[in-house]
mmCIF file of C-alpha atoms in Angstrom:
data_model
loop_
_atom_site.group_PDB
_atom_site.id
_atom_site.type_symbol
_atom_site.label_atom_id
_atom_site.label_comp_id
_atom_site.label_asym_id
_atom_site.label_seq_id
_atom_site.Cartn_x
_atom_site.Cartn_y
_atom_site.Cartn_z
ATOM 1 C CA UNK C 179 102.748 75.972 115.419
ATOM 2 C CA UNK C 180 102.384 79.652 114.593
ATOM 3 C CA UNK C 181 100.371 80.501 111.442
ATOM 4 C CA UNK C 182 102.035 81.974 108.360
ATOM 5 C CA UNK C 183 102.099 85.749 108.495
ATOM 6 C CA UNK C 184 99.597 87.250 106.092
ATOM 7 C CA UNK C 185 98.968 90.930 105.619
ATOM 8 C CA UNK C 186 95.507 92.359 106.130
ATOM 9 C CA UNK C 187 95.286 93.129 102.407
ATOM 10 C CA UNK C 188 96.215 89.533 101.478
ATOM 11 C CA UNK C 189 93.502 88.148 103.746
ATOM 12 C CA UNK C 190 90.944 90.632 102.434
ATOM 13 C CA UNK C 191 91.801 89.868 98.808
ATOM 14 C CA UNK C 192 91.608 86.091 99.232
ATOM 15 C CA UNK C 193 88.465 86.157 101.340
ATOM 16 C CA UNK C 194 86.641 88.750 99.228
ATOM 17 C CA UNK C 195 86.894 86.356 96.293
ATOM 18 C CA UNK C 196 85.226 83.644 98.381
ATOM 19 C CA UNK C 197 82.370 85.927 99.459
ATOM 20 C CA UNK C 198 81.953 87.091 95.864
ATOM 21 C CA UNK C 199 81.798 83.546 94.536
ATOM 22 C CA UNK C 200 79.690 81.912 97.262
ATOM 23 C CA UNK C 201 77.837 84.769 98.983
ATOM 24 C CA UNK C 202 77.889 85.384 102.695
ATOM 25 C CA UNK C 203 75.760 82.424 103.762
ATOM 26 C CA UNK C 204 77.522 80.033 101.387
ATOM 27 C CA UNK C 205 81.019 80.913 102.602
ATOM 28 C CA UNK C 206 82.351 78.965 105.568
ATOM 29 C CA UNK C 207 85.276 79.723 107.830
ATOM 30 C CA UNK C 208 86.921 76.601 106.384
ATOM 31 C CA UNK C 209 86.623 78.008 102.854
ATOM 32 C CA UNK C 210 88.023 81.348 103.994
ATOM 33 C CA UNK C 211 90.953 79.656 105.713
ATOM 34 C CA UNK C 212 91.730 77.481 102.695
ATOM 35 C CA UNK C 213 91.639 80.485 100.372
ATOM 36 C CA UNK C 214 94.424 81.996 102.502
ATOM 37 C CA UNK C 215 96.416 78.767 102.599
ATOM 38 C CA UNK C 216 95.731 78.318 106.304
ATOM 39 C CA UNK C 217 94.113 75.732 108.497
ATOM 40 C CA UNK C 218 90.833 76.739 110.050
ATOM 41 C CA UNK C 219 92.506 76.992 113.454
ATOM 42 C CA UNK C 220 95.287 79.195 112.095
ATOM 43 C CA UNK C 221 92.717 81.402 110.368
ATOM 44 C CA UNK C 222 91.122 82.147 113.754
ATOM 45 C CA UNK C 223 94.419 83.846 114.641
ATOM 46 C CA UNK C 224 93.326 86.596 112.223
ATOM 47 C CA UNK C 225 89.526 86.494 112.416
ATOM 48 C CA UNK C 226 87.337 84.781 114.952
ATOM 49 C CA UNK C 227 84.186 85.139 112.826
ATOM 50 C CA UNK C 228 83.237 85.817 109.250
ATOM 51 C CA UNK C 229 80.982 88.731 110.203
ATOM 52 C CA UNK C 230 83.892 90.900 111.268
ATOM 53 C CA UNK C 231 85.927 89.801 108.269
ATOM 54 C CA UNK C 232 83.140 90.788 105.884
ATOM 55 C CA UNK C 233 82.756 94.149 107.627
ATOM 56 C CA UNK C 234 86.493 94.769 107.172
ATOM 57 C CA UNK C 235 86.270 93.755 103.509
ATOM 58 C CA UNK C 236 83.341 96.110 102.903
ATOM 59 C CA UNK C 237 85.195 98.960 104.629
ATOM 60 C CA UNK C 238 88.270 98.286 102.486
ATOM 61 C CA UNK C 239 86.211 98.306 99.292
ATOM 62 C CA UNK C 240 84.609 101.576 100.388
ATOM 63 C CA UNK C 241 88.009 103.171 101.019
ATOM 64 C CA UNK C 242 89.239 101.982 97.630
ATOM 65 C CA UNK C 243 86.227 103.570 95.939
ATOM 66 C CA UNK C 244 86.897 106.875 97.669
ATOM 67 C CA UNK C 245 90.578 106.646 96.758
ATOM 68 C CA UNK C 246 89.829 105.862 93.110
ATOM 69 C CA UNK C 247 86.986 108.220 92.290
ATOM 70 C CA UNK C 248 87.038 111.266 94.586
ATOM 71 C CA UNK C 249 90.405 112.665 93.471
ATOM 72 C CA UNK C 250 89.287 112.445 89.850
ATOM 73 C CA UNK C 251 85.811 113.868 90.474
ATOM 74 C CA UNK C 252 87.263 116.908 92.204
ATOM 75 C CA UNK C 253 90.228 117.536 89.896
ATOM 76 C CA UNK C 254 89.343 120.932 88.448
ATOM 77 C CA UNK C 255 92.389 120.829 86.162
ATOM 78 C CA UNK C 256 90.489 118.266 84.072
ATOM 79 C CA UNK C 257 87.409 118.994 81.992
ATOM 80 C CA UNK C 258 84.140 117.295 82.856
ATOM 81 C CA UNK C 259 84.686 114.994 79.877
ATOM 82 C CA UNK C 260 88.168 114.015 81.073
ATOM 83 C CA UNK C 261 86.972 113.456 84.636
ATOM 84 C CA UNK C 262 84.062 111.301 83.524
ATOM 85 C CA UNK C 263 86.138 109.280 81.063
ATOM 86 C CA UNK C 264 88.735 108.559 83.740
ATOM 87 C CA UNK C 265 86.123 107.774 86.404
ATOM 88 C CA UNK C 266 84.210 105.524 84.029
ATOM 89 C CA UNK C 267 87.356 103.634 83.077
ATOM 90 C CA UNK C 268 88.320 103.114 86.729
ATOM 91 C CA UNK C 269 84.785 102.067 87.687
ATOM 92 C CA UNK C 270 84.591 99.511 84.882
ATOM 93 C CA UNK C 271 88.018 98.148 85.774
ATOM 94 C CA UNK C 272 87.317 97.972 89.481
ATOM 95 C CA UNK C 273 83.709 96.819 89.533
ATOM 96 C CA UNK C 274 83.348 94.584 86.534
ATOM 97 C CA UNK C 275 86.766 93.349 85.508
ATOM 98 C CA UNK C 276 88.724 93.504 88.760
ATOM 99 C CA UNK C 277 89.242 90.398 90.827
ATOM 100 C CA UNK C 278 86.892 91.476 93.607
ATOM 101 C CA UNK C 279 84.293 93.013 91.335
ATOM 102 C CA UNK C 280 81.321 94.661 92.926
ATOM 103 C CA UNK C 281 81.214 92.626 96.097
ATOM 104 C CA UNK C 282 79.344 95.528 97.690
ATOM 105 C CA UNK C 283 76.353 94.946 95.416
ATOM 106 C CA UNK C 284 76.493 91.196 95.891
ATOM 107 C CA UNK C 285 76.531 91.556 99.669
ATOM 108 C CA UNK C 286 73.942 94.333 99.809
ATOM 109 C CA UNK C 287 71.020 92.070 98.945
ATOM 110 C CA UNK C 288 72.094 89.219 101.188
ATOM 111 C CA UNK C 289 72.999 91.419 104.145
ATOM 112 C CA UNK C 290 69.538 92.930 104.425
ATOM 113 C CA UNK C 291 68.432 89.740 106.131
ATOM 114 C CA UNK C 292 71.562 87.983 107.337
ATOM 115 C CA UNK C 293 73.923 90.776 108.342
ATOM 116 C CA UNK C 294 71.998 93.976 109.114
ATOM 117 C CA UNK C 295 75.073 95.624 110.638
ATOM 118 C CA UNK C 296 76.556 95.767 107.123
ATOM 119 C CA UNK C 297 73.681 97.913 105.843
ATOM 120 C CA UNK C 298 75.160 101.268 107.023
ATOM 121 C CA UNK C 299 78.529 100.438 105.421
ATOM 122 C CA UNK C 300 76.871 99.539 102.151
ATOM 123 C CA UNK C 301 74.649 102.638 102.266
ATOM 124 C CA UNK C 302 77.725 104.846 102.848
ATOM 125 C CA UNK C 303 79.538 103.175 99.954
ATOM 126 C CA UNK C 304 76.747 103.954 97.505
ATOM 127 C CA UNK C 305 76.350 107.479 98.925
ATOM 128 C CA UNK C 306 80.039 108.192 98.424
ATOM 129 C CA UNK C 307 79.851 106.882 94.876
ATOM 130 C CA UNK C 308 76.925 109.257 94.253
ATOM 131 C CA UNK C 309 78.940 112.079 95.829
ATOM 132 C CA UNK C 310 81.821 111.330 93.459
ATOM 133 C CA UNK C 311 79.469 111.521 90.460
ATOM 134 C CA UNK C 312 77.729 114.715 91.620
ATOM 135 C CA UNK C 313 80.435 117.250 90.575
ATOM 136 C CA UNK C 314 80.201 116.017 86.994
ATOM 137 C CA UNK C 315 76.522 116.929 86.812
ATOM 138 C CA UNK C 316 76.742 120.024 89.030
ATOM 139 C CA UNK C 317 78.564 121.923 86.304
ATOM 140 C CA UNK C 318 75.528 121.706 84.017
ATOM 141 C CA UNK C 319 72.482 121.200 86.269
ATOM 142 C CA UNK C 320 71.021 122.733 89.416
ATOM 143 C CA UNK C 321 71.743 120.929 92.686
ATOM 144 C CA UNK C 322 68.537 118.861 92.827
ATOM 145 C CA UNK C 323 68.881 117.622 89.245
ATOM 146 C CA UNK C 324 72.623 116.977 89.646
ATOM 147 C CA UNK C 325 71.901 114.858 92.763
ATOM 148 C CA UNK C 326 69.164 112.961 90.942
ATOM 149 C CA UNK C 327 71.429 112.234 87.990
ATOM 150 C CA UNK C 328 74.269 111.123 90.288
ATOM 151 C CA UNK C 329 71.919 108.678 92.048
ATOM 152 C CA UNK C 330 70.568 107.421 88.740
ATOM 153 C CA UNK C 331 74.108 106.934 87.421
ATOM 154 C CA UNK C 332 75.110 104.721 90.335
ATOM 155 C CA UNK C 333 71.932 102.683 89.916
ATOM 156 C CA UNK C 334 72.626 102.393 86.180
ATOM 157 C CA UNK C 335 76.188 101.245 86.806
ATOM 158 C CA UNK C 336 75.073 98.638 89.330
ATOM 159 C CA UNK C 337 72.494 97.220 86.944
ATOM 160 C CA UNK C 338 74.937 97.274 84.043
ATOM 161 C CA UNK C 339 77.612 95.509 86.081
ATOM 162 C CA UNK C 340 75.134 92.800 87.055
ATOM 163 C CA UNK C 341 74.076 92.295 83.453
ATOM 164 C CA UNK C 342 77.689 92.314 82.260
ATOM 165 C CA UNK C 343 78.612 89.633 84.789
ATOM 166 C CA UNK C 344 75.634 87.542 83.750
ATOM 167 C CA UNK C 345 75.979 87.876 79.977
ATOM 168 C CA UNK C 346 79.649 88.861 79.512
ATOM 169 C CA UNK C 347 78.316 91.494 77.108
ATOM 170 C CA UNK C 348 79.843 94.972 77.532
ATOM 171 C CA UNK C 349 76.786 96.524 75.865
ATOM 172 C CA UNK C 350 75.213 97.354 79.228
ATOM 173 C CA UNK C 351 78.236 99.219 80.558
ATOM 174 C CA UNK C 352 78.727 100.983 77.229
ATOM 175 C CA UNK C 353 75.118 102.212 77.358
ATOM 176 C CA UNK C 354 75.625 103.666 80.840
ATOM 177 C CA UNK C 355 78.705 105.470 79.590
ATOM 178 C CA UNK C 356 76.805 106.791 76.578
ATOM 179 C CA UNK C 357 73.863 108.035 78.667
ATOM 180 C CA UNK C 358 76.072 109.808 81.193
ATOM 181 C CA UNK C 359 78.203 111.410 78.476
ATOM 182 C CA UNK C 360 75.012 112.676 76.858
ATOM 183 C CA UNK C 361 73.739 114.093 80.160
ATOM 184 C CA UNK C 362 76.964 115.940 80.947
ATOM 185 C CA UNK C 363 77.274 117.184 77.364
ATOM 186 C CA UNK C 364 80.236 115.104 76.225
ATOM 187 C CA UNK C 365 80.134 113.490 72.813
#
């Protein structure tokens, strides 16, 4: 019997939730198949191993980040305050409230030892996030300081998202927003 037709985005959405909940090592092909409403055998029609699936998920998340943040970061018709407010809102929605959340951060720690081929994808993801933040700081600071602040902002967001997930207290994300607004001169 032929498996149900699922789109790539449906598979990625269902399976990303499994990786987010159970981590890479704790997620089996059986779990991935069940999350898609498929038998394990039918799931192999789409993916023969979870490594390639995870790589595709990470690439999709990376593309979504670029699609969400870069157009805003580079929209010169908006003030720095408007760009940051919009970027912050999208980042909070996507990384902390969204159904996938920050799977990139979750996988980054685990992949260092279990899936080293994911490291370049994860590195590029964080670099592109920094690049999206850079124009906000570049209007007020020299290049070196703007780069430093962009890197620090991504690190702050990642830590805040982790703490938010753990405590369900928005304080951490609100503090990141407050610090960045202060640094770019937005009150």
